[in-house]
JSON list of C-alpha atoms in Angstrom, two decimals:
[
{"chain": "V", "resi": 1, "resn": "ALA", "atom": "CA", "xyz": [57.43, 97.74, 56.69]},
{"chain": "V", "resi": 2, "resn": "GLN", "atom": "CA", "xyz": [54.82, 100.25, 55.55]},
{"chain": "V", "resi": 3, "resn": "THR", "atom": "CA", "xyz": [52.31, 99.68, 53.17]},
{"chain": "V", "resi": 4, "resn": "VAL", "atom": "CA", "xyz": [50.03, 101.86, 51.14]},
{"chain": "V", "resi": 5, "resn": "THR", "atom": "CA", "xyz": [47.23, 100.77, 49.00]},
{"chain": "V", "resi": 6, "resn": "GLN", "atom": "CA", "xyz": [45.33, 102.71, 46.51]},
{"chain": "V", "resi": 7, "resn": "SER", "atom": "CA", "xyz": [42.07, 100.34, 45.74]},
{"chain": "V", "resi": 8, "resn": "GLN", "atom": "CA", "xyz": [41.07, 102.67, 42.94]},
{"chain": "V", "resi": 9, "resn": "PRO", "atom": "CA", "xyz": [42.70, 101.73, 39.51]},
{"chain": "V", "resi": 10, "resn": "GLU", "atom": "CA", "xyz": [41.05, 103.97, 37.08]},
{"chain": "V", "resi": 11, "resn": "MET", "atom": "CA", "xyz": [38.36, 107.21, 37.83]},
{"chain": "V", "resi": 12, "resn": "SER", "atom": "CA", "xyz": [36.78, 109.04, 35.59]},
{"chain": "V", "resi": 13, "resn": "VAL", "atom": "CA", "xyz": [35.09, 112.43, 35.98]},
{"chain": "V", "resi": 14, "resn": "GLN", "atom": "CA", "xyz": [33.97, 115.05, 34.06]},
{"chain": "V", "resi": 15, "resn": "GLU", "atom": "CA", "xyz": [35.22, 118.57, 33.34]},
{"chain": "V", "resi": 16, "resn": "ALA", "atom": "CA", "xyz": [34.49, 121.03, 36.18]},
{"chain": "V", "resi": 17, "resn": "GLU", "atom": "CA", "xyz": [33.21, 118.31, 38.35]},
{"chain": "V", "resi": 18, "resn": "THR", "atom": "CA", "xyz": [34.75, 116.63, 41.56]},
{"chain": "V", "resi": 19, "resn": "VAL", "atom": "CA", "xyz": [36.63, 113.35, 41.94]},
{"chain": "V", "resi": 20, "resn": "THR", "atom": "CA", "xyz": [37.94, 111.70, 45.74]},
{"chain": "V", "resi": 21, "resn": "LEU", "atom": "CA", "xyz": [40.80, 109.20, 45.68]},
{"chain": "V", "resi": 22, "resn": "SER", "atom": "CA", "xyz": [41.33, 106.95, 47.97]},
{"chain": "V", "resi": 23, "resn": "CYS", "atom": "CA", "xyz": [44.53, 105.87, 50.00]},
{"chain": "V", "resi": 24, "resn": "THR", "atom": "CA", "xyz": [45.25, 103.57, 52.72]},
{"chain": "V", "resi": 25, "resn": "TYR", "atom": "CA", "xyz": [47.81, 103.21, 54.41]},
{"chain": "V", "resi": 26, "resn": "ASP", "atom": "CA", "xyz": [49.65, 100.77, 57.16]},
{"chain": "V", "resi": 27, "resn": "THR", "atom": "CA", "xyz": [51.84, 101.88, 60.05]},
{"chain": "V", "resi": 28, "resn": "SER", "atom": "CA", "xyz": [52.88, 101.89, 63.49]},
{"chain": "V", "resi": 29, "resn": "GLU", "atom": "CA", "xyz": [54.67, 105.18, 63.56]},
{"chain": "V", "resi": 30, "resn": "ASN", "atom": "CA", "xyz": [52.84, 108.10, 65.07]},
{"chain": "V", "resi": 31, "resn": "ASN", "atom": "CA", "xyz": [55.04, 111.07, 62.92]},
{"chain": "V", "resi": 32, "resn": "TYR", "atom": "CA", "xyz": [55.35, 110.66, 59.38]},
{"chain": "V", "resi": 33, "resn": "TYR", "atom": "CA", "xyz": [54.09, 112.82, 55.92]},
{"chain": "V", "resi": 34, "resn": "LEU", "atom": "CA", "xyz": [51.85, 111.93, 53.09]},
{"chain": "V", "resi": 35, "resn": "PHE", "atom": "CA", "xyz": [52.00, 113.12, 49.59]},
{"chain": "V", "resi": 36, "resn": "TRP", "atom": "CA", "xyz": [50.10, 112.50, 46.79]},
{"chain": "V", "resi": 37, "resn": "TYR", "atom": "CA", "xyz": [52.46, 112.98, 43.48]},
{"chain": "V", "resi": 38, "resn": "LYS", "atom": "CA", "xyz": [50.98, 113.29, 39.90]},
{"chain": "V", "resi": 39, "resn": "GLN", "atom": "CA", "xyz": [52.21, 111.51, 36.75]},
{"chain": "V", "resi": 40, "resn": "PRO", "atom": "CA", "xyz": [50.90, 112.60, 33.58]},
{"chain": "V", "resi": 41, "resn": "PRO", "atom": "CA", "xyz": [51.71, 110.85, 30.33]},
{"chain": "V", "resi": 42, "resn": "SER", "atom": "CA", "xyz": [54.77, 112.98, 30.12]},
{"chain": "V", "resi": 43, "resn": "ARG", "atom": "CA", "xyz": [55.67, 110.88, 32.66]},
{"chain": "V", "resi": 44, "resn": "GLN", "atom": "CA", "xyz": [57.25, 113.48, 35.23]},
{"chain": "V", "resi": 45, "resn": "MET", "atom": "CA", "xyz": [56.59, 113.02, 39.09]},
{"chain": "V", "resi": 46, "resn": "ILE", "atom": "CA", "xyz": [54.80, 116.36, 40.18]},
{"chain": "V", "resi": 47, "resn": "LEU", "atom": "CA", "xyz": [53.99, 117.03, 43.86]},
{"chain": "V", "resi": 48, "resn": "VAL", "atom": "CA", "xyz": [50.47, 117.83, 44.37]},
{"chain": "V", "resi": 49, "resn": "ILE", "atom": "CA", "xyz": [50.56, 118.10, 47.99]},
{"chain": "V", "resi": 50, "resn": "ARG", "atom": "CA", "xyz": [51.46, 116.93, 51.54]},
{"chain": "V", "resi": 51, "resn": "GLN", "atom": "CA", "xyz": [50.78, 116.71, 54.91]},
{"chain": "V", "resi": 52, "resn": "GLU", "atom": "CA", "xyz": [52.11, 116.29, 58.26]},
{"chain": "V", "resi": 53, "resn": "ALA", "atom": "CA", "xyz": [50.67, 113.43, 60.39]},
{"chain": "V", "resi": 54, "resn": "TYR", "atom": "CA", "xyz": [51.15, 116.15, 63.35]},
{"chain": "V", "resi": 55, "resn": "LYS", "atom": "CA", "xyz": [48.82, 118.68, 61.61]},
{"chain": "V", "resi": 56, "resn": "GLN", "atom": "CA", "xyz": [45.03, 117.61, 62.41]},
{"chain": "V", "resi": 57, "resn": "GLN", "atom": "CA", "xyz": [44.65, 120.54, 59.30]},
{"chain": "V", "resi": 58, "resn": "ASN", "atom": "CA", "xyz": [43.51, 118.93, 56.00]},
{"chain": "V", "resi": 59, "resn": "ALA", "atom": "CA", "xyz": [46.21, 120.22, 53.87]},
{"chain": "V", "resi": 60, "resn": "THR", "atom": "CA", "xyz": [45.16, 122.15, 50.35]},
{"chain": "V", "resi": 61, "resn": "GLU", "atom": "CA", "xyz": [46.55, 123.39, 47.11]},
{"chain": "V", "resi": 62, "resn": "ASN", "atom": "CA", "xyz": [44.36, 125.74, 44.70]},
{"chain": "V", "resi": 63, "resn": "ARG", "atom": "CA", "xyz": [41.68, 122.80, 43.61]},
{"chain": "V", "resi": 64, "resn": "PHE", "atom": "CA", "xyz": [43.62, 120.15, 45.21]},
{"chain": "V", "resi": 65, "resn": "SER", "atom": "CA", "xyz": [42.48, 119.36, 49.23]},
{"chain": "V", "resi": 66, "resn": "VAL", "atom": "CA", "xyz": [43.37, 116.18, 51.38]},
{"chain": "V", "resi": 67, "resn": "ASN", "atom": "CA", "xyz": [40.77, 114.71, 54.11]},
{"chain": "V", "resi": 68, "resn": "PHE", "atom": "CA", "xyz": [43.28, 113.14, 56.59]},
{"chain": "V", "resi": 69, "resn": "GLN", "atom": "CA", "xyz": [42.10, 110.89, 58.85]},
{"chain": "V", "resi": 70, "resn": "LYS", "atom": "CA", "xyz": [44.99, 109.54, 61.48]},
{"chain": "V", "resi": 71, "resn": "ALA", "atom": "CA", "xyz": [43.04, 106.74, 63.31]},
{"chain": "V", "resi": 72, "resn": "ALA", "atom": "CA", "xyz": [41.50, 105.50, 60.45]},
{"chain": "V", "resi": 73, "resn": "LYS", "atom": "CA", "xyz": [44.88, 105.65, 58.58]},
{"chain": "V", "resi": 74, "resn": "SER", "atom": "CA", "xyz": [43.45, 107.15, 55.39]},
{"chain": "V", "resi": 75, "resn": "PHE", "atom": "CA", "xyz": [44.60, 110.09, 53.02]},
{"chain": "V", "resi": 76, "resn": "SER", "atom": "CA", "xyz": [42.39, 110.89, 50.45]},
{"chain": "V", "resi": 77, "resn": "LEU", "atom": "CA", "xyz": [42.62, 113.51, 47.80]},
{"chain": "V", "resi": 78, "resn": "LYS", "atom": "CA", "xyz": [40.19, 115.86, 46.14]},
{"chain": "V", "resi": 79, "resn": "ILE", "atom": "CA", "xyz": [40.12, 117.21, 43.25]},
{"chain": "V", "resi": 80, "resn": "SER", "atom": "CA", "xyz": [37.71, 120.05, 42.37]},
{"chain": "V", "resi": 81, "resn": "ASP", "atom": "CA", "xyz": [36.36, 121.57, 39.23]},
{"chain": "V", "resi": 82, "resn": "SER", "atom": "CA", "xyz": [38.77, 119.09, 37.32]},
{"chain": "V", "resi": 83, "resn": "GLN", "atom": "CA", "xyz": [40.44, 120.49, 34.30]},
{"chain": "V", "resi": 84, "resn": "LEU", "atom": "CA", "xyz": [41.61, 118.77, 31.15]},
{"chain": "V", "resi": 85, "resn": "GLY", "atom": "CA", "xyz": [45.16, 118.84, 32.34]},
{"chain": "V", "resi": 86, "resn": "ASP", "atom": "CA", "xyz": [44.38, 116.61, 35.39]},
{"chain": "V", "resi": 87, "resn": "THR", "atom": "CA", "xyz": [44.28, 113.75, 33.43]},
{"chain": "V", "resi": 88, "resn": "ALA", "atom": "CA", "xyz": [46.97, 111.55, 35.00]},
{"chain": "V", "resi": 89, "resn": "MET", "atom": "CA", "xyz": [48.33, 109.28, 37.07]},
{"chain": "V", "resi": 90, "resn": "TYR", "atom": "CA", "xyz": [48.21, 109.89, 40.89]},
{"chain": "V", "resi": 91, "resn": "PHE", "atom": "CA", "xyz": [50.29, 107.92, 43.69]},
{"chain": "V", "resi": 92, "resn": "CYS", "atom": "CA", "xyz": [49.68, 107.98, 47.36]},
{"chain": "V", "resi": 93, "resn": "ALA", "atom": "CA", "xyz": [53.23, 108.17, 49.33]},
{"chain": "V", "resi": 94, "resn": "PHE", "atom": "CA", "xyz": [53.90, 107.46, 52.71]},
{"chain": "V", "resi": 95, "resn": "MET", "atom": "CA", "xyz": [57.20, 108.80, 54.55]},
{"chain": "V", "resi": 96, "resn": "MET", "atom": "CA", "xyz": [58.81, 108.04, 57.80]},
{"chain": "V", "resi": 97, "resn": "SER", "atom": "CA", "xyz": [59.77, 110.72, 59.94]},
{"chain": "V", "resi": 98, "resn": "ARG", "atom": "CA", "xyz": [62.90, 109.25, 61.65]},
{"chain": "V", "resi": 99, "resn": "ALA", "atom": "CA", "xyz": [63.94, 106.85, 59.14]},
{"chain": "V", "resi": 100, "resn": "ALA", "atom": "CA", "xyz": [67.18, 106.85, 57.68]},
{"chain": "V", "resi": 101, "resn": "GLY", "atom": "CA", "xyz": [67.03, 108.81, 54.18]},
{"chain": "V", "resi": 102, "resn": "ASN", "atom": "CA", "xyz": [63.16, 109.29, 54.19]},
{"chain": "V", "resi": 103, "resn": "LYS", "atom": "CA", "xyz": [62.40, 106.97, 52.34]},
{"chain": "V", "resi": 104, "resn": "LEU", "atom": "CA", "xyz": [59.20, 107.03, 50.25]},
{"chain": "V", "resi": 105, "resn": "THR", "atom": "CA", "xyz": [56.78, 104.06, 50.00]},
{"chain": "V", "resi": 106, "resn": "PHE", "atom": "CA", "xyz": [54.59, 104.22, 46.83]},
{"chain": "V", "resi": 107, "resn": "GLY", "atom": "CA", "xyz": [50.85, 102.95, 46.82]},
{"chain": "V", "resi": 108, "resn": "GLY", "atom": "CA", "xyz": [49.68, 101.13, 43.13]},
{"chain": "V", "resi": 109, "resn": "GLY", "atom": "CA", "xyz": [48.50, 104.97, 41.65]},
{"chain": "V", "resi": 110, "resn": "THR", "atom": "CA", "xyz": [44.88, 105.93, 40.41]},
{"chain": "V", "resi": 111, "resn": "ARG", "atom": "CA", "xyz": [44.60, 106.51, 36.74]},
{"chain": "V", "resi": 112, "resn": "VAL", "atom": "CA", "xyz": [42.12, 109.63, 36.48]},
{"chain": "V", "resi": 113, "resn": "LEU", "atom": "CA", "xyz": [40.79, 110.95, 33.23]},
{"chain": "V", "resi": 114, "resn": "VAL", "atom": "CA", "xyz": [38.95, 113.74, 32.54]},
{"chain": "V", "resi": 115, "resn": "LYS", "atom": "CA", "xyz": [36.77, 114.03, 30.01]},
{"chain": "V", "resi": 116, "resn": "PRO", "atom": "CA", "xyz": [35.55, 117.04, 28.20]},
{"chain": "B", "resi": 1, "resn": "ASN", "atom": "CA", "xyz": [66.93, 125.78, 37.24]},
{"chain": "B", "resi": 2, "resn": "ALA", "atom": "CA", "xyz": [67.81, 122.56, 35.65]},
{"chain": "B", "resi": 3, "resn": "GLY", "atom": "CA", "xyz": [66.59, 120.57, 39.23]},
{"chain": "B", "resi": 4, "resn": "VAL", "atom": "CA", "xyz": [67.00, 116.66, 38.49]},
{"chain": "B", "resi": 5, "resn": "THR", "atom": "CA", "xyz": [68.54, 115.34, 34.92]},
{"chain": "B", "resi": 6, "resn": "GLN", "atom": "CA", "xyz": [68.91, 112.01, 34.16]},
{"chain": "B", "resi": 7, "resn": "THR", "atom": "CA", "xyz": [71.63, 110.70, 31.07]},
{"chain": "B", "resi": 8, "resn": "PRO", "atom": "CA", "xyz": [70.33, 108.80, 28.54]},
{"chain": "B", "resi": 9, "resn": "LYS", "atom": "CA", "xyz": [66.69, 109.07, 28.24]},
{"chain": "B", "resi": 10, "resn": "PHE", "atom": "CA", "xyz": [66.13, 105.91, 26.63]},
{"chain": "B", "resi": 11, "resn": "ARG", "atom": "CA", "xyz": [68.19, 102.98, 26.29]},
{"chain": "B", "resi": 12, "resn": "VAL", "atom": "CA", "xyz": [68.52, 99.39, 24.50]},
{"chain": "B", "resi": 13, "resn": "LEU", "atom": "CA", "xyz": [70.59, 96.76, 25.78]},
{"chain": "B", "resi": 14, "resn": "LYS", "atom": "CA", "xyz": [71.32, 92.76, 25.03]},
{"chain": "B", "resi": 15, "resn": "THR", "atom": "CA", "xyz": [71.16, 90.61, 27.49]},
{"chain": "B", "resi": 16, "resn": "GLY", "atom": "CA", "xyz": [75.02, 90.53, 29.81]},
{"chain": "B", "resi": 17, "resn": "GLN", "atom": "CA", "xyz": [75.39, 94.06, 28.86]},
{"chain": "B", "resi": 18, "resn": "SER", "atom": "CA", "xyz": [76.76, 96.58, 31.14]},
{"chain": "B", "resi": 19, "resn": "MET", "atom": "CA", "xyz": [75.59, 100.25, 31.82]},
{"chain": "B", "resi": 20, "resn": "THR", "atom": "CA", "xyz": [75.59, 103.00, 34.06]},
{"chain": "B", "resi": 21, "resn": "LEU", "atom": "CA", "xyz": [73.06, 105.60, 34.72]},
{"chain": "B", "resi": 22, "resn": "LEU", "atom": "CA", "xyz": [73.49, 108.90, 35.66]},
{"chain": "B", "resi": 23, "resn": "CYS", "atom": "CA", "xyz": [71.69, 111.10, 37.84]},
{"chain": "B", "resi": 24, "resn": "ALA", "atom": "CA", "xyz": [72.69, 114.81, 38.90]},
{"chain": "B", "resi": 25, "resn": "GLN", "atom": "CA", "xyz": [71.18, 117.44, 40.74]},
{"chain": "B", "resi": 26, "resn": "ASP", "atom": "CA", "xyz": [71.90, 120.94, 41.71]},
{"chain": "B", "resi": 27, "resn": "MET", "atom": "CA", "xyz": [69.89, 122.10, 44.11]},
{"chain": "B", "resi": 28, "resn": "ASN", "atom": "CA", "xyz": [72.73, 120.61, 46.86]},
{"chain": "B", "resi": 29, "resn": "HIS", "atom": "CA", "xyz": [70.63, 117.97, 48.13]},
{"chain": "B", "resi": 30, "resn": "GLU", "atom": "CA", "xyz": [71.75, 115.43, 51.09]},
{"chain": "B", "resi": 31, "resn": "TYR", "atom": "CA", "xyz": [69.93, 112.65, 50.06]},
{"chain": "B", "resi": 32, "resn": "MET", "atom": "CA", "xyz": [69.39, 110.82, 46.84]},
{"chain": "B", "resi": 33, "resn": "TYR", "atom": "CA", "xyz": [67.12, 107.68, 45.08]},
{"chain": "B", "resi": 34, "resn": "TRP", "atom": "CA", "xyz": [67.26, 105.57, 42.30]},
{"chain": "B", "resi": 35, "resn": "TYR", "atom": "CA", "xyz": [63.83, 103.53, 41.74]},
{"chain": "B", "resi": 36, "resn": "ARG", "atom": "CA", "xyz": [61.93, 101.91, 39.15]},
{"chain": "B", "resi": 37, "resn": "GLN", "atom": "CA", "xyz": [58.78, 101.96, 37.71]},
{"chain": "B", "resi": 38, "resn": "ASP", "atom": "CA", "xyz": [56.88, 98.94, 36.43]},
{"chain": "B", "resi": 39, "resn": "PRO", "atom": "CA", "xyz": [53.61, 99.43, 34.17]},
{"chain": "B", "resi": 40, "resn": "GLY", "atom": "CA", "xyz": [50.63, 99.97, 35.91]},
{"chain": "B", "resi": 41, "resn": "MET", "atom": "CA", "xyz": [52.55, 100.32, 39.47]},
{"chain": "B", "resi": 42, "resn": "GLY", "atom": "CA", "xyz": [54.26, 102.55, 41.49]},
{"chain": "B", "resi": 43, "resn": "LEU", "atom": "CA", "xyz": [57.83, 103.21, 42.31]},
{"chain": "B", "resi": 44, "resn": "ARG", "atom": "CA", "xyz": [60.13, 101.16, 44.10]},
{"chain": "B", "resi": 45, "resn": "LEU", "atom": "CA", "xyz": [63.18, 101.99, 45.72]},
{"chain": "B", "resi": 46, "resn": "ILE", "atom": "CA", "xyz": [66.36, 100.23, 44.68]},
{"chain": "B", "resi": 47, "resn": "HIS", "atom": "CA", "xyz": [69.31, 102.14, 46.16]},
{"chain": "B", "resi": 48, "resn": "TYR", "atom": "CA", "xyz": [69.50, 105.62, 48.05]},
{"chain": "B", "resi": 49, "resn": "SER", "atom": "CA", "xyz": [72.13, 107.89, 49.28]},
{"chain": "B", "resi": 50, "resn": "VAL", "atom": "CA", "xyz": [72.33, 110.04, 52.83]},
{"chain": "B", "resi": 51, "resn": "GLY", "atom": "CA", "xyz": [75.37, 111.91, 51.59]},
{"chain": "B", "resi": 52, "resn": "GLU", "atom": "CA", "xyz": [78.28, 111.75, 50.06]},
{"chain": "B", "resi": 53, "resn": "GLY", "atom": "CA", "xyz": [80.23, 108.52, 49.71]},
{"chain": "B", "resi": 54, "resn": "THR", "atom": "CA", "xyz": [77.45, 106.69, 51.34]},
{"chain": "B", "resi": 55, "resn": "THR", "atom": "CA", "xyz": [74.76, 104.02, 49.83]},
{"chain": "B", "resi": 56, "resn": "ALA", "atom": "CA", "xyz": [71.95, 101.63, 51.55]},
{"chain": "B", "resi": 57, "resn": "LYS", "atom": "CA", "xyz": [69.75, 99.12, 49.71]},
{"chain": "B", "resi": 58, "resn": "GLY", "atom": "CA", "xyz": [66.28, 99.76, 49.29]},
{"chain": "B", "resi": 59, "resn": "GLU", "atom": "CA", "xyz": [63.47, 97.60, 48.47]},
{"chain": "B", "resi": 60, "resn": "VAL", "atom": "CA", "xyz": [64.53, 96.16, 45.48]},
{"chain": "B", "resi": 61, "resn": "PRO", "atom": "CA", "xyz": [68.37, 96.13, 45.01]},
{"chain": "B", "resi": 62, "resn": "ASP", "atom": "CA", "xyz": [69.33, 93.07, 43.13]},
{"chain": "B", "resi": 63, "resn": "GLY", "atom": "CA", "xyz": [71.12, 93.47, 39.92]},
{"chain": "B", "resi": 64, "resn": "TYR", "atom": "CA", "xyz": [72.31, 96.79, 40.37]},
{"chain": "B", "resi": 65, "resn": "ASN", "atom": "CA", "xyz": [74.99, 98.97, 42.46]},
{"chain": "B", "resi": 66, "resn": "VAL", "atom": "CA", "xyz": [75.36, 102.45, 43.16]},
{"chain": "B", "resi": 67, "resn": "SER", "atom": "CA", "xyz": [77.92, 105.34, 44.11]},
{"chain": "B", "resi": 68, "resn": "ARG", "atom": "CA", "xyz": [77.76, 108.31, 45.37]},
{"chain": "B", "resi": 69, "resn": "LEU", "atom": "CA", "xyz": [81.23, 110.00, 44.79]},
{"chain": "B", "resi": 70, "resn": "LYS", "atom": "CA", "xyz": [80.23, 113.47, 44.45]},
{"chain": "B", "resi": 71, "resn": "LYS", "atom": "CA", "xyz": [77.27, 115.01, 46.35]},
{"chain": "B", "resi": 72, "resn": "GLN", "atom": "CA", "xyz": [75.26, 116.04, 43.43]},
{"chain": "B", "resi": 73, "resn": "ASN", "atom": "CA", "xyz": [75.83, 112.90, 41.34]},
{"chain": "B", "resi": 74, "resn": "PHE", "atom": "CA", "xyz": [74.12, 109.69, 42.18]},
{"chain": "B", "resi": 75, "resn": "LEU", "atom": "CA", "xyz": [75.21, 106.82, 39.73]},
{"chain": "B", "resi": 76, "resn": "LEU", "atom": "CA", "xyz": [73.23, 103.57, 39.01]},
{"chain": "B", "resi": 77, "resn": "GLY", "atom": "CA", "xyz": [74.91, 100.60, 37.57]},
{"chain": "B", "resi": 78, "resn": "LEU", "atom": "CA", "xyz": [73.85, 97.16, 36.31]},
{"chain": "B", "resi": 79, "resn": "GLU", "atom": "CA", "xyz": [76.74, 95.09, 35.87]},
{"chain": "B", "resi": 80, "resn": "SER", "atom": "CA", "xyz": [74.74, 92.17, 33.97]},
{"chain": "B", "resi": 81, "resn": "ALA", "atom": "CA", "xyz": [71.57, 93.34, 32.50]},
{"chain": "B", "resi": 82, "resn": "ALA", "atom": "CA", "xyz": [68.55, 91.50, 32.43]},
{"chain": "B", "resi": 83, "resn": "PRO", "atom": "CA", "xyz": [65.20, 91.25, 30.49]},
{"chain": "B", "resi": 84, "resn": "SER", "atom": "CA", "xyz": [63.15, 91.72, 33.78]},
{"chain": "B", "resi": 85, "resn": "GLN", "atom": "CA", "xyz": [65.42, 95.02, 34.66]},
{"chain": "B", "resi": 86, "resn": "THR", "atom": "CA", "xyz": [63.22, 96.61, 31.65]},
{"chain": "B", "resi": 87, "resn": "SER", "atom": "CA", "xyz": [61.68, 99.55, 33.41]},
{"chain": "B", "resi": 88, "resn": "VAL", "atom": "CA", "xyz": [61.62, 103.41, 33.39]},
{"chain": "B", "resi": 89, "resn": "TYR", "atom": "CA", "xyz": [64.41, 104.29, 35.85]},
{"chain": "B", "resi": 90, "resn": "PHE", "atom": "CA", "xyz": [63.78, 107.69, 38.21]},
{"chain": "B", "resi": 91, "resn": "CYS", "atom": "CA", "xyz": [66.34, 109.41, 39.73]},
{"chain": "B", "resi": 92, "resn": "ALA", "atom": "CA", "xyz": [64.97, 112.28, 42.75]},
{"chain": "B", "resi": 93, "resn": "SER", "atom": "CA", "xyz": [66.75, 114.17, 45.65]},
{"chain": "B", "resi": 94, "resn": "SER", "atom": "CA", "xyz": [65.25, 115.83, 48.33]},
{"chain": "B", "resi": 95, "resn": "ARG", "atom": "CA", "xyz": [66.56, 117.75, 51.70]},
{"chain": "B", "resi": 96, "resn": "PRO", "atom": "CA", "xyz": [65.73, 116.12, 54.83]},
{"chain": "B", "resi": 97, "resn": "TYR", "atom": "CA", "xyz": [62.41, 115.78, 55.85]},
{"chain": "B", "resi": 98, "resn": "GLN", "atom": "CA", "xyz": [61.15, 117.91, 52.75]},
{"chain": "B", "resi": 99, "resn": "PRO", "atom": "CA", "xyz": [59.44, 116.24, 49.41]},
{"chain": "B", "resi": 100, "resn": "GLN", "atom": "CA", "xyz": [61.43, 114.35, 47.03]},
{"chain": "B", "resi": 101, "resn": "HIS", "atom": "CA", "xyz": [62.06, 116.21, 43.25]},
{"chain": "B", "resi": 102, "resn": "PHE", "atom": "CA", "xyz": [62.48, 113.60, 40.34]},
{"chain": "B", "resi": 103, "resn": "GLY", "atom": "CA", "xyz": [63.92, 113.74, 37.01]},
{"chain": "B", "resi": 104, "resn": "ASP", "atom": "CA", "xyz": [62.21, 112.78, 33.85]},
{"chain": "B", "resi": 105, "resn": "GLY", "atom": "CA", "xyz": [63.17, 109.30, 34.08]},
{"chain": "B", "resi": 106, "resn": "THR", "atom": "CA", "xyz": [65.44, 106.91, 32.15]},
{"chain": "B", "resi": 107, "resn": "ARG", "atom": "CA", "xyz": [62.87, 104.24, 29.84]},
{"chain": "B", "resi": 108, "resn": "LEU", "atom": "CA", "xyz": [65.83, 101.20, 29.31]},
{"chain": "B", "resi": 109, "resn": "SER", "atom": "CA", "xyz": [64.76, 98.15, 27.72]},
{"chain": "B", "resi": 110, "resn": "ILE", "atom": "CA", "xyz": [66.72, 94.42, 27.65]},
{"chain": "B", "resi": 111, "resn": "LEU", "atom": "CA", "xyz": [66.32, 92.52, 24.78]}
]
């Protein structure tokens, strides 16, 4: 079974600064997908960014970027120029390519607080 | 665009009562999922479906049943609610190999 670990329960960052969230996972699979989801106080689950394991290039979406280290099984999220609206829980998630139903395995989450 | 709609948004039950949570999606997605989220934790998969008429167990299926009689709907049932089932329930849907789209969640309290 796959496991996803987020070792930082909570992080705070000043507005306009950069914060990096860590995520490690355990799998014997070679083909898979990784995601970061954001959950603001409104409770919605919002996709932030995705990474396909077969792609060496790190994914980027505006102020959000990842550092994907396949050999180390690490998938960190960097939030640049942090904004107050980035305050939320962030969940790392893993999905096997060949598993029926493309089920997601979530980490326990990291709470990010952006301070003005 | 409605996306994924969950009904109801809040519910309080007494121990032993039954209820059904409804999830509807208008994106013609093949796959649908039910998760629960307990305080301070990530989402855990209860049951999922890869198509109309099919269902399968996830990580925490005990005490729940599901049905997918129509492609756009996925029902989650609690036959005899227990306090341990107090949680926030999320429904999601997706196409194969694509990110899941989530509903806004249902907060369920069982007294």
